[in-house]
Amino acid sequence: MKTPIKIGKITLPNNIIAAPIAGYSDVAFRRLCLEFGAGLVPTEMVSAKGLVYRNKGSYPLLQKSSNESPSCVQLFGSEKEFFAKAIDELKRLDYHFDIIDVNMGCPMPKITKNGEGSALMKDVLNACSIVETLKKYHDTVTCKIRIGWDENNINAVSFAKSLENAGADLVTVHGRTRKQLYSGKANWDVIGEVKTALTIPVFGNGDVLNFDEAQERMKAYGIDGVMIGRGAIGTIRVFCEKIADNVNFTVKDIILKHIKYLEEYFDEKYTINSMKKHLAYYLKGIENTRELRQKINKIETVNELKQEIKKGLL
């Protein structure tokens, strides 16, 4: 069963939340996640340095829907000074977020080579200084980490404890090492060990594909909540406590609503490209959609896309 949970000075309506997924977690997708029961929907990760240097590519990532309350922005970087300045830049842009989440788990080489993402797990002093700096400017700060760098360096327990001592209000643990990237299985035993060691809330992440699995993980490992990432793409009802809660929504209804929301925030090119990515998941496992998939790849306008969805999904 979902339960409200207090994170620092913020209370989430429930403890099943969405993960920030680069290339997918835009404002339209987050709006859908909330409508279908997610307790929180962090933004895609935003570069602290990019904000400070006013990189225009960062701005679309900061868009919020009217139902994003509480709201959360995920920042990444490796220098505490830029995190402090990023807070000032958010204020200048008049973007208020209730929670600042620090990405300490991204495993991609283009991120870790700069000492960012999961590379921070090898630099606990710097990671803690980032949290301490943010806490001077913001009430509620959370962190997303992995279980370690590789199988020989699994340090999630000590690392998370240090983050708690630095002032973090919640730690979310993805149950893979940086070396695993997104392969293999998530190690939930380590996530459970982190929860045992900390007094602040601990959420688990990794390989949760439906609501029942989320409940099972919380019960088995004593964690406070679950973050669902890839399991939510194309299966937005994963956040519903009971599928019957949204039984009136067919896959076609959800897709058309997703397109509608994308049109509200983005131009046609972005809308089409984004939906093509999402549709690969929405249509997965649905019979007799081969022809529809082929047509979608050639579509160039949103109206064409909507018409093909209406005809191809009865």
PDB file of C-alpha atoms in Angstrom:
ATOM      1  CA  MET A   1       0.000   0.000   0.000  1.00  0.00           C
ATOM      2  CA  LYS A   2       1.208   3.511  -0.802  1.00  0.00           C
ATOM      3  CA  THR A   3       1.874   5.752   2.179  1.00  0.00           C
ATOM      4  CA  PRO A   4       2.771   9.458   2.480  1.00  0.00           C
ATOM      5  CA  ILE A   5       6.372  10.055   3.512  1.00  0.00           C
ATOM      6  CA  LYS A   6       8.223  13.077   4.864  1.00  0.00           C
ATOM      7  CA  ILE A   7      11.488  14.009   3.155  1.00  0.00           C
ATOM      8  CA  GLY A   8      13.169  16.825   5.041  1.00  0.00           C
ATOM      9  CA  LYS A   9      10.526  19.528   5.224  1.00  0.00           C
ATOM     10  CA  ILE A  10       8.529  18.115   2.295  1.00  0.00           C
ATOM     11  CA  THR A  11       5.826  15.446   2.496  1.00  0.00           C
ATOM     12  CA  LEU A  12       5.339  13.274  -0.571  1.00  0.00           C
ATOM     13  CA  PRO A  13       1.770  12.051  -1.165  1.00  0.00           C
ATOM     14  CA  ASN A  14       3.101   8.502  -1.515  1.00  0.00           C
ATOM     15  CA  ASN A  15       6.310   6.493  -1.599  1.00  0.00           C
ATOM     16  CA  ILE A  16       6.253   5.101  -5.166  1.00  0.00           C
ATOM     17  CA  ILE A  17       8.123   7.647  -7.267  1.00  0.00           C
ATOM     18  CA  ALA A  18       9.459   8.006 -10.801  1.00  0.00           C
ATOM     19  CA  ALA A  19      13.133   7.962 -11.687  1.00  0.00           C
ATOM     20  CA  PRO A  20      14.711  10.763 -13.701  1.00  0.00           C
ATOM     21  CA  ILE A  21      15.496   9.200 -17.086  1.00  0.00           C
ATOM     22  CA  ALA A  22      17.594  11.165 -19.565  1.00  0.00           C
ATOM     23  CA  GLY A  23      15.753  11.576 -22.841  1.00  0.00           C
ATOM     24  CA  TYR A  24      12.413  10.459 -21.426  1.00  0.00           C
ATOM     25  CA  SER A  25      11.513  12.339 -18.237  1.00  0.00           C
ATOM     26  CA  ASP A  26      10.414  15.594 -19.816  1.00  0.00           C
ATOM     27  CA  VAL A  27       7.550  17.643 -18.399  1.00  0.00           C
ATOM     28  CA  ALA A  28       4.897  15.829 -20.455  1.00  0.00           C
ATOM     29  CA  PHE A  29       5.961  12.384 -19.252  1.00  0.00           C
ATOM     30  CA  ARG A  30       6.246  13.590 -15.665  1.00  0.00           C
ATOM     31  CA  ARG A  31       2.735  15.036 -15.840  1.00  0.00           C
ATOM     32  CA  LEU A  32       1.437  11.628 -16.947  1.00  0.00           C
ATOM     33  CA  CYS A  33       3.327   9.828 -14.178  1.00  0.00           C
ATOM     34  CA  LEU A  34       1.704  12.071 -11.578  1.00  0.00           C
ATOM     35  CA  GLU A  35      -1.763  11.564 -13.030  1.00  0.00           C
ATOM     36  CA  PHE A  36      -1.299   7.823 -12.792  1.00  0.00           C
ATOM     37  CA  GLY A  37      -0.170   7.901  -9.181  1.00  0.00           C
ATOM     38  CA  ALA A  38       3.545   8.670  -8.872  1.00  0.00           C
ATOM     39  CA  GLY A  39       4.429  10.358  -5.580  1.00  0.00           C
ATOM     40  CA  LEU A  40       7.250  12.424  -7.102  1.00  0.00           C
ATOM     41  CA  VAL A  41       8.688  12.988 -10.582  1.00  0.00           C
ATOM     42  CA  PRO A  42      12.230  14.434 -10.660  1.00  0.00           C
ATOM     43  CA  THR A  43      13.375  16.221 -13.797  1.00  0.00           C
ATOM     44  CA  GLU A  44      15.952  14.765 -16.123  1.00  0.00           C
ATOM     45  CA  MET A  45      19.403  15.488 -14.763  1.00  0.00           C
ATOM     46  CA  VAL A  46      20.431  19.093 -15.310  1.00  0.00           C
ATOM     47  CA  SER A  47      24.027  20.270 -15.348  1.00  0.00           C
ATOM     48  CA  ALA A  48      24.793  22.652 -12.496  1.00  0.00           C
ATOM     49  CA  LYS A  49      27.569  24.158 -14.584  1.00  0.00           C
ATOM     50  CA  GLY A  50      25.236  24.414 -17.586  1.00  0.00           C
ATOM     51  CA  LEU A  51      22.801  26.443 -15.516  1.00  0.00           C
ATOM     52  CA  VAL A  52      25.526  28.775 -14.306  1.00  0.00           C
ATOM     53  CA  TYR A  53      26.777  29.357 -17.855  1.00  0.00           C
ATOM     54  CA  ARG A  54      23.152  29.798 -18.978  1.00  0.00           C
ATOM     55  CA  ASN A  55      23.232  26.984 -21.494  1.00  0.00           C
ATOM     56  CA  LYS A  56      19.904  27.241 -23.285  1.00  0.00           C
ATOM     57  CA  GLY A  57      19.718  23.454 -23.552  1.00  0.00           C
ATOM     58  CA  SER A  58      19.144  23.311 -19.804  1.00  0.00           C
ATOM     59  CA  TYR A  59      16.013  25.445 -19.807  1.00  0.00           C
ATOM     60  CA  PRO A  60      13.525  22.988 -21.404  1.00  0.00           C
ATOM     61  CA  LEU A  61      14.499  20.440 -18.740  1.00  0.00           C
ATOM     62  CA  LEU A  62      13.276  22.815 -16.031  1.00  0.00           C
ATOM     63  CA  GLN A  63       9.698  23.089 -17.278  1.00  0.00           C
ATOM     64  CA  LYS A  64       7.082  22.063 -14.727  1.00  0.00           C
ATOM     65  CA  SER A  65       3.456  21.088 -15.099  1.00  0.00           C
ATOM     66  CA  SER A  66       0.766  22.518 -12.839  1.00  0.00           C
ATOM     67  CA  ASN A  67       0.413  19.206 -10.994  1.00  0.00           C
ATOM     68  CA  GLU A  68       4.103  19.003 -10.025  1.00  0.00           C
ATOM     69  CA  SER A  69       3.786  19.569  -6.319  1.00  0.00           C
ATOM     70  CA  PRO A  70       6.021  18.709  -4.620  1.00  0.00           C
ATOM     71  CA  SER A  71       8.577  19.288  -7.363  1.00  0.00           C
ATOM     72  CA  CYS A  72      12.149  18.042  -7.719  1.00  0.00           C
ATOM     73  CA  VAL A  73      15.053  19.001  -9.951  1.00  0.00           C
ATOM     74  CA  GLN A  74      17.997  16.656 -10.303  1.00  0.00           C
ATOM     75  CA  LEU A  75      21.357  18.385 -10.678  1.00  0.00           C
ATOM     76  CA  PHE A  76      24.687  16.866 -11.615  1.00  0.00           C
ATOM     77  CA  GLY A  77      28.224  18.156 -11.374  1.00  0.00           C
ATOM     78  CA  SER A  78      31.424  17.749  -9.394  1.00  0.00           C
ATOM     79  CA  GLU A  79      32.174  21.229  -8.021  1.00  0.00           C
ATOM     80  CA  LYS A  80      30.299  22.544  -5.006  1.00  0.00           C
ATOM     81  CA  GLU A  81      30.725  26.141  -6.142  1.00  0.00           C
ATOM     82  CA  PHE A  82      28.673  25.498  -9.254  1.00  0.00           C
ATOM     83  CA  PHE A  83      25.890  23.891  -7.251  1.00  0.00           C
ATOM     84  CA  ALA A  84      25.650  27.007  -5.104  1.00  0.00           C
ATOM     85  CA  LYS A  85      25.593  29.245  -8.158  1.00  0.00           C
ATOM     86  CA  ALA A  86      23.033  26.960  -9.826  1.00  0.00           C
ATOM     87  CA  ILE A  87      20.625  27.664  -6.973  1.00  0.00           C
ATOM     88  CA  ASP A  88      21.027  31.380  -7.631  1.00  0.00           C
ATOM     89  CA  GLU A  89      20.404  30.809 -11.322  1.00  0.00           C
ATOM     90  CA  LEU A  90      17.200  28.880 -10.611  1.00  0.00           C
ATOM     91  CA  LYS A  91      16.027  31.827  -8.521  1.00  0.00           C
ATOM     92  CA  ARG A  92      16.893  34.242 -11.324  1.00  0.00           C
ATOM     93  CA  LEU A  93      14.826  32.149 -13.724  1.00  0.00           C
ATOM     94  CA  ASP A  94      12.007  32.047 -11.155  1.00  0.00           C
ATOM     95  CA  TYR A  95      12.063  28.250 -11.026  1.00  0.00           C
ATOM     96  CA  HIS A  96      11.213  26.991  -7.557  1.00  0.00           C
ATOM     97  CA  PHE A  97      11.738  23.320  -6.781  1.00  0.00           C
ATOM     98  CA  ASP A  98      10.816  21.823  -3.422  1.00  0.00           C
ATOM     99  CA  ILE A  99      13.591  19.231  -3.591  1.00  0.00           C
ATOM    100  CA  ILE A 100      17.114  19.336  -5.008  1.00  0.00           C
ATOM    101  CA  ASP A 101      18.340  15.847  -5.914  1.00  0.00           C
ATOM    102  CA  VAL A 102      22.031  15.305  -6.630  1.00  0.00           C
ATOM    103  CA  ASN A 103      22.931  12.724  -9.243  1.00  0.00           C
ATOM    104  CA  MET A 104      25.694  10.527  -7.848  1.00  0.00           C
ATOM    105  CA  GLY A 105      24.689   7.457  -9.806  1.00  0.00           C
ATOM    106  CA  CYS A 106      24.846   8.128 -13.557  1.00  0.00           C
ATOM    107  CA  PRO A 107      27.265   5.523 -14.965  1.00  0.00           C
ATOM    108  CA  MET A 108      27.788   6.933 -18.459  1.00  0.00           C
ATOM    109  CA  PRO A 109      31.443   7.599 -19.385  1.00  0.00           C
ATOM    110  CA  LYS A 110      30.750  11.130 -20.670  1.00  0.00           C
ATOM    111  CA  ILE A 111      29.573  11.974 -17.138  1.00  0.00           C
ATOM    112  CA  THR A 112      31.974   9.963 -14.983  1.00  0.00           C
ATOM    113  CA  LYS A 113      35.085  11.109 -16.891  1.00  0.00           C
ATOM    114  CA  ASN A 114      34.449  14.568 -15.433  1.00  0.00           C
ATOM    115  CA  GLY A 115      34.189  13.254 -11.888  1.00  0.00           C
ATOM    116  CA  GLU A 116      30.391  13.558 -12.003  1.00  0.00           C
ATOM    117  CA  GLY A 117      27.585  11.052 -11.505  1.00  0.00           C
ATOM    118  CA  SER A 118      28.718   7.749  -9.997  1.00  0.00           C
ATOM    119  CA  ALA A 119      32.352   8.928 -10.054  1.00  0.00           C
ATOM    120  CA  LEU A 120      31.471  10.900  -6.907  1.00  0.00           C
ATOM    121  CA  MET A 121      31.225   7.583  -5.082  1.00  0.00           C
ATOM    122  CA  LYS A 122      35.019   7.449  -5.341  1.00  0.00           C
ATOM    123  CA  ASP A 123      35.329  10.922  -3.810  1.00  0.00           C
ATOM    124  CA  VAL A 124      33.275  10.910  -0.625  1.00  0.00           C
ATOM    125  CA  LEU A 125      34.718  14.183   0.699  1.00  0.00           C
ATOM    126  CA  ASN A 126      33.728  16.076  -2.425  1.00  0.00           C
ATOM    127  CA  ALA A 127      30.309  14.402  -2.524  1.00  0.00           C
ATOM    128  CA  CYS A 128      29.654  15.438   1.062  1.00  0.00           C
ATOM    129  CA  SER A 129      30.863  18.981   0.432  1.00  0.00           C
ATOM    130  CA  ILE A 130      28.305  19.277  -2.380  1.00  0.00           C
ATOM    131  CA  VAL A 131      25.495  18.216  -0.040  1.00  0.00           C
ATOM    132  CA  GLU A 132      26.721  20.520   2.735  1.00  0.00           C
ATOM    133  CA  THR A 133      26.879  23.444   0.301  1.00  0.00           C
ATOM    134  CA  LEU A 134      23.378  22.826  -1.049  1.00  0.00           C
ATOM    135  CA  LYS A 135      21.939  22.577   2.450  1.00  0.00           C
ATOM    136  CA  LYS A 136      23.073  26.153   3.095  1.00  0.00           C
ATOM    137  CA  TYR A 137      20.809  27.323   0.274  1.00  0.00           C
ATOM    138  CA  HIS A 138      17.978  24.800   0.178  1.00  0.00           C
ATOM    139  CA  ASP A 139      15.901  23.025   2.815  1.00  0.00           C
ATOM    140  CA  THR A 140      15.492  19.601   1.239  1.00  0.00           C
ATOM    141  CA  VAL A 141      18.392  17.845  -0.503  1.00  0.00           C
ATOM    142  CA  THR A 142      18.409  14.226  -1.635  1.00  0.00           C
ATOM    143  CA  CYS A 143      20.944  12.012  -3.430  1.00  0.00           C
ATOM    144  CA  LYS A 144      20.743   9.163  -5.921  1.00  0.00           C
ATOM    145  CA  ILE A 145      23.646   6.732  -5.789  1.00  0.00           C
ATOM    146  CA  ARG A 146      24.656   3.251  -6.917  1.00  0.00           C
ATOM    147  CA  ILE A 147      25.907   0.379  -4.761  1.00  0.00           C
ATOM    148  CA  GLY A 148      29.485   1.138  -5.800  1.00  0.00           C
ATOM    149  CA  TRP A 149      31.939   1.604  -8.647  1.00  0.00           C
ATOM    150  CA  ASP A 150      32.450  -2.099  -9.387  1.00  0.00           C
ATOM    151  CA  GLU A 151      32.119  -5.464  -7.658  1.00  0.00           C
ATOM    152  CA  ASN A 152      35.378  -4.864  -5.792  1.00  0.00           C
ATOM    153  CA  ASN A 153      34.329  -1.434  -4.584  1.00  0.00           C
ATOM    154  CA  ILE A 154      30.820  -1.720  -3.177  1.00  0.00           C
ATOM    155  CA  ASN A 155      30.685   1.159  -0.705  1.00  0.00           C
ATOM    156  CA  ALA A 156      27.030   2.205  -0.735  1.00  0.00           C
ATOM    157  CA  VAL A 157      26.577   1.747   3.019  1.00  0.00           C
ATOM    158  CA  SER A 158      29.497   3.908   4.147  1.00  0.00           C
ATOM    159  CA  PHE A 159      28.966   6.397   1.327  1.00  0.00           C
ATOM    160  CA  ALA A 160      25.266   6.841   2.108  1.00  0.00           C
ATOM    161  CA  LYS A 161      26.031   7.216   5.811  1.00  0.00           C
ATOM    162  CA  SER A 162      28.475   9.992   4.997  1.00  0.00           C
ATOM    163  CA  LEU A 163      25.830  11.729   2.889  1.00  0.00           C
ATOM    164  CA  GLU A 164      23.384  11.489   5.776  1.00  0.00           C
ATOM    165  CA  ASN A 165      25.949  13.055   8.099  1.00  0.00           C
ATOM    166  CA  ALA A 166      26.470  15.828   5.527  1.00  0.00           C
ATOM    167  CA  GLY A 167      22.767  16.682   5.685  1.00  0.00           C
ATOM    168  CA  ALA A 168      21.070  14.616   2.971  1.00  0.00           C
ATOM    169  CA  ASP A 169      17.367  14.132   3.664  1.00  0.00           C
ATOM    170  CA  LEU A 170      16.958  10.963   1.596  1.00  0.00           C
ATOM    171  CA  VAL A 171      19.160   8.562  -0.350  1.00  0.00           C
ATOM    172  CA  THR A 172      17.929   6.524  -3.307  1.00  0.00           C
ATOM    173  CA  VAL A 173      20.093   3.523  -4.135  1.00  0.00           C
ATOM    174  CA  HIS A 174      20.207   1.927  -7.562  1.00  0.00           C
ATOM    175  CA  GLY A 175      21.174  -1.689  -7.010  1.00  0.00           C
ATOM    176  CA  ARG A 176      23.908  -1.882  -9.654  1.00  0.00           C
ATOM    177  CA  THR A 177      27.552  -0.858  -9.759  1.00  0.00           C
ATOM    178  CA  ARG A 178      28.802   1.742 -12.170  1.00  0.00           C
ATOM    179  CA  LYS A 179      30.587  -0.992 -14.117  1.00  0.00           C
ATOM    180  CA  GLN A 180      27.322  -2.850 -14.701  1.00  0.00           C
ATOM    181  CA  LEU A 181      25.724   0.184 -16.321  1.00  0.00           C
ATOM    182  CA  TYR A 182      22.183  -1.194 -16.820  1.00  0.00           C
ATOM    183  CA  SER A 183      23.084  -4.842 -17.349  1.00  0.00           C
ATOM    184  CA  GLY A 184      22.789  -7.788 -14.988  1.00  0.00           C
ATOM    185  CA  LYS A 185      20.548  -7.793 -11.949  1.00  0.00           C
ATOM    186  CA  ALA A 186      20.108  -5.149  -9.279  1.00  0.00           C
ATOM    187  CA  ASN A 187      21.507  -6.160  -5.870  1.00  0.00           C
ATOM    188  CA  TRP A 188      18.728  -5.407  -3.409  1.00  0.00           C
ATOM    189  CA  ASP A 189      20.602  -6.933  -0.475  1.00  0.00           C
ATOM    190  CA  VAL A 190      22.968  -3.955  -0.489  1.00  0.00           C
ATOM    191  CA  ILE A 191      20.012  -1.577  -0.700  1.00  0.00           C
ATOM    192  CA  GLY A 192      18.604  -3.241   2.420  1.00  0.00           C
ATOM    193  CA  GLU A 193      21.957  -2.846   4.189  1.00  0.00           C
ATOM    194  CA  VAL A 194      21.926   0.874   3.408  1.00  0.00           C
ATOM    195  CA  LYS A 195      18.482   1.194   4.972  1.00  0.00           C
ATOM    196  CA  THR A 196      19.636  -0.620   8.113  1.00  0.00           C
ATOM    197  CA  ALA A 197      22.573   1.768   8.486  1.00  0.00           C
ATOM    198  CA  LEU A 198      20.690   5.057   7.966  1.00  0.00           C
ATOM    199  CA  THR A 199      18.068   6.913   9.951  1.00  0.00           C
ATOM    200  CA  ILE A 200      16.852   9.052   7.034  1.00  0.00           C
ATOM    201  CA  PRO A 201      14.496   7.541   4.424  1.00  0.00           C
ATOM    202  CA  VAL A 202      16.032   5.176   1.875  1.00  0.00           C
ATOM    203  CA  PHE A 203      14.419   4.380  -1.472  1.00  0.00           C
ATOM    204  CA  GLY A 204      15.407   1.455  -3.700  1.00  0.00           C
ATOM    205  CA  ASN A 205      15.700   1.421  -7.473  1.00  0.00           C
ATOM    206  CA  GLY A 206      16.361  -1.229 -10.086  1.00  0.00           C
ATOM    207  CA  ASP A 207      14.408  -3.966 -11.885  1.00  0.00           C
ATOM    208  CA  VAL A 208      10.993  -2.987 -10.512  1.00  0.00           C
ATOM    209  CA  LEU A 209       8.507  -3.530 -13.319  1.00  0.00           C
ATOM    210  CA  ASN A 210       5.128  -3.316 -11.607  1.00  0.00           C
ATOM    211  CA  PHE A 211       3.366  -2.060  -8.500  1.00  0.00           C
ATOM    212  CA  ASP A 212       3.296  -5.447  -6.786  1.00  0.00           C
ATOM    213  CA  GLU A 213       7.056  -5.795  -7.161  1.00  0.00           C
ATOM    214  CA  ALA A 214       7.497  -2.377  -5.558  1.00  0.00           C
ATOM    215  CA  GLN A 215       5.444  -3.513  -2.569  1.00  0.00           C
ATOM    216  CA  GLU A 216       7.410  -6.743  -2.295  1.00  0.00           C
ATOM    217  CA  ARG A 217      10.752  -4.898  -2.297  1.00  0.00           C
ATOM    218  CA  MET A 218       9.641  -2.532   0.463  1.00  0.00           C
ATOM    219  CA  LYS A 219       8.439  -5.396   2.614  1.00  0.00           C
ATOM    220  CA  ALA A 220      11.449  -7.643   1.989  1.00  0.00           C
ATOM    221  CA  TYR A 221      14.164  -5.029   2.510  1.00  0.00           C
ATOM    222  CA  GLY A 222      12.539  -2.618   4.946  1.00  0.00           C
ATOM    223  CA  ILE A 223      13.058   0.372   2.690  1.00  0.00           C
ATOM    224  CA  ASP A 224      10.866   3.454   2.810  1.00  0.00           C
ATOM    225  CA  GLY A 225       9.942   3.659  -0.848  1.00  0.00           C
ATOM    226  CA  VAL A 226      10.693   2.596  -4.408  1.00  0.00           C
ATOM    227  CA  MET A 227      11.821   4.583  -7.431  1.00  0.00           C
ATOM    228  CA  ILE A 228      10.679   3.136 -10.764  1.00  0.00           C
ATOM    229  CA  GLY A 229      12.609   3.999 -13.913  1.00  0.00           C
ATOM    230  CA  ARG A 230      12.548   2.000 -17.128  1.00  0.00           C
ATOM    231  CA  GLY A 231       9.633  -0.036 -15.778  1.00  0.00           C
ATOM    232  CA  ALA A 232       7.415   3.031 -16.213  1.00  0.00           C
ATOM    233  CA  ILE A 233       8.230   3.765 -19.862  1.00  0.00           C
ATOM    234  CA  GLY A 234       5.324   2.510 -21.922  1.00  0.00           C
ATOM    235  CA  THR A 235       3.582   1.141 -18.814  1.00  0.00           C
ATOM    236  CA  ILE A 236       2.571   4.299 -17.008  1.00  0.00           C
ATOM    237  CA  ARG A 237       0.024   2.403 -14.918  1.00  0.00           C
ATOM    238  CA  VAL A 238       2.897   0.917 -12.937  1.00  0.00           C
ATOM    239  CA  PHE A 239       2.247   3.685 -10.390  1.00  0.00           C
ATOM    240  CA  CYS A 240      -1.395   2.705  -9.893  1.00  0.00           C
ATOM    241  CA  GLU A 241      -2.106   0.905  -6.655  1.00  0.00           C
ATOM    242  CA  LYS A 242      -4.778  -1.016  -8.526  1.00  0.00           C
ATOM    243  CA  ILE A 243      -4.910  -1.297 -12.294  1.00  0.00           C
ATOM    244  CA  ALA A 244      -8.677  -0.977 -11.930  1.00  0.00           C
ATOM    245  CA  ASP A 245      -8.121   2.599 -10.755  1.00  0.00           C
ATOM    246  CA  ASN A 246      -7.520   3.565 -14.374  1.00  0.00           C
ATOM    247  CA  VAL A 247      -9.273   0.748 -16.202  1.00  0.00           C
ATOM    248  CA  ASN A 248     -11.096   3.251 -18.431  1.00  0.00           C
ATOM    249  CA  PHE A 249      -7.820   4.315 -20.036  1.00  0.00           C
ATOM    250  CA  THR A 250      -6.735   2.144 -22.962  1.00  0.00           C
ATOM    251  CA  VAL A 251      -3.179   2.209 -24.289  1.00  0.00           C
ATOM    252  CA  LYS A 252      -4.487   4.343 -27.151  1.00  0.00           C
ATOM    253  CA  ASP A 253      -6.015   6.823 -24.696  1.00  0.00           C
ATOM    254  CA  ILE A 254      -2.734   7.125 -22.801  1.00  0.00           C
ATOM    255  CA  ILE A 255      -0.695   7.603 -25.977  1.00  0.00           C
ATOM    256  CA  LEU A 256      -3.022  10.319 -27.270  1.00  0.00           C
ATOM    257  CA  LYS A 257      -2.928  12.063 -23.907  1.00  0.00           C
ATOM    258  CA  HIS A 258       0.872  11.875 -23.951  1.00  0.00           C
ATOM    259  CA  ILE A 259       0.931  13.465 -27.409  1.00  0.00           C
ATOM    260  CA  LYS A 260      -1.475  16.185 -26.239  1.00  0.00           C
ATOM    261  CA  TYR A 261       0.799  17.070 -23.327  1.00  0.00           C
ATOM    262  CA  LEU A 262       3.898  17.123 -25.521  1.00  0.00           C
ATOM    263  CA  GLU A 263       2.162  19.573 -27.864  1.00  0.00           C
ATOM    264  CA  GLU A 264       1.438  21.877 -24.930  1.00  0.00           C
ATOM    265  CA  TYR A 265       5.112  22.249 -24.026  1.00  0.00           C
ATOM    266  CA  PHE A 266       7.156  21.533 -27.153  1.00  0.00           C
ATOM    267  CA  ASP A 267       7.297  22.109 -30.898  1.00  0.00           C
ATOM    268  CA  GLU A 268       6.264  19.556 -33.506  1.00  0.00           C
ATOM    269  CA  LYS A 269       9.733  18.167 -34.168  1.00  0.00           C
ATOM    270  CA  TYR A 270      10.390  17.437 -30.517  1.00  0.00           C
ATOM    271  CA  THR A 271       6.908  15.964 -30.052  1.00  0.00           C
ATOM    272  CA  ILE A 272       7.317  13.517 -32.921  1.00  0.00           C
ATOM    273  CA  ASN A 273      10.831  12.438 -31.971  1.00  0.00           C
ATOM    274  CA  SER A 274       9.889  11.991 -28.329  1.00  0.00           C
ATOM    275  CA  MET A 275       6.780   9.961 -29.100  1.00  0.00           C
ATOM    276  CA  LYS A 276       8.649   7.690 -31.480  1.00  0.00           C
ATOM    277  CA  LYS A 277      10.923   6.734 -28.590  1.00  0.00           C
ATOM    278  CA  HIS A 278       8.042   6.198 -26.191  1.00  0.00           C
ATOM    279  CA  LEU A 279       5.932   4.323 -28.738  1.00  0.00           C
ATOM    280  CA  ALA A 280       8.589   1.627 -29.012  1.00  0.00           C
ATOM    281  CA  TYR A 281       7.635   0.819 -25.407  1.00  0.00           C
ATOM    282  CA  TYR A 282       3.913   1.561 -25.544  1.00  0.00           C
ATOM    283  CA  LEU A 283       3.460  -0.890 -28.426  1.00  0.00           C
ATOM    284  CA  LYS A 284       5.733  -3.589 -27.041  1.00  0.00           C
ATOM    285  CA  GLY A 285       3.861  -6.856 -26.696  1.00  0.00           C
ATOM    286  CA  ILE A 286       0.718  -5.616 -28.442  1.00  0.00           C
ATOM    287  CA  GLU A 287      -0.318  -7.923 -31.271  1.00  0.00           C
ATOM    288  CA  ASN A 288      -1.000  -6.768 -34.821  1.00  0.00           C
ATOM    289  CA  THR A 289       0.946  -3.519 -34.537  1.00  0.00           C
ATOM    290  CA  ARG A 290       3.708  -4.315 -37.024  1.00  0.00           C
ATOM    291  CA  GLU A 291       2.165  -2.198 -39.777  1.00  0.00           C
ATOM    292  CA  LEU A 292       1.568   0.655 -37.332  1.00  0.00           C
ATOM    293  CA  ARG A 293       5.195   0.565 -36.200  1.00  0.00           C
ATOM    294  CA  GLN A 294       6.389   0.761 -39.793  1.00  0.00           C
ATOM    295  CA  LYS A 295       4.161   3.761 -40.527  1.00  0.00           C
ATOM    296  CA  ILE A 296       5.244   5.570 -37.359  1.00  0.00           C
ATOM    297  CA  ASN A 297       8.888   5.518 -38.434  1.00  0.00           C
ATOM    298  CA  LYS A 298       7.988   7.512 -41.572  1.00  0.00           C
ATOM    299  CA  ILE A 299       5.635  10.044 -39.971  1.00  0.00           C
ATOM    300  CA  GLU A 300       6.630  13.719 -40.091  1.00  0.00           C
ATOM    301  CA  THR A 301       3.657  15.565 -38.563  1.00  0.00           C
ATOM    302  CA  VAL A 302       1.822  15.288 -35.261  1.00  0.00           C
ATOM    303  CA  ASN A 303      -1.561  15.097 -36.987  1.00  0.00           C
ATOM    304  CA  GLU A 304      -0.390  12.103 -39.018  1.00  0.00           C
ATOM    305  CA  LEU A 305       0.871  10.492 -35.842  1.00  0.00           C
ATOM    306  CA  LYS A 306      -2.434  10.927 -34.032  1.00  0.00           C
ATOM    307  CA  GLN A 307      -4.425   9.632 -36.981  1.00  0.00           C
ATOM    308  CA  GLU A 308      -2.282   6.499 -37.319  1.00  0.00           C
ATOM    309  CA  ILE A 309      -2.584   5.806 -33.568  1.00  0.00           C
ATOM    310  CA  LYS A 310      -6.369   6.156 -33.769  1.00  0.00           C
ATOM    311  CA  LYS A 311      -6.586   3.816 -36.750  1.00  0.00           C
ATOM    312  CA  GLY A 312      -3.925   1.344 -35.673  1.00  0.00           C
ATOM    313  CA  LEU A 313      -5.046   0.845 -32.073  1.00  0.00           C
ATOM    314  CA  LEU A 314      -8.702  -0.091 -31.812  1.00  0.00           C
TER     315      LEU A 314
END
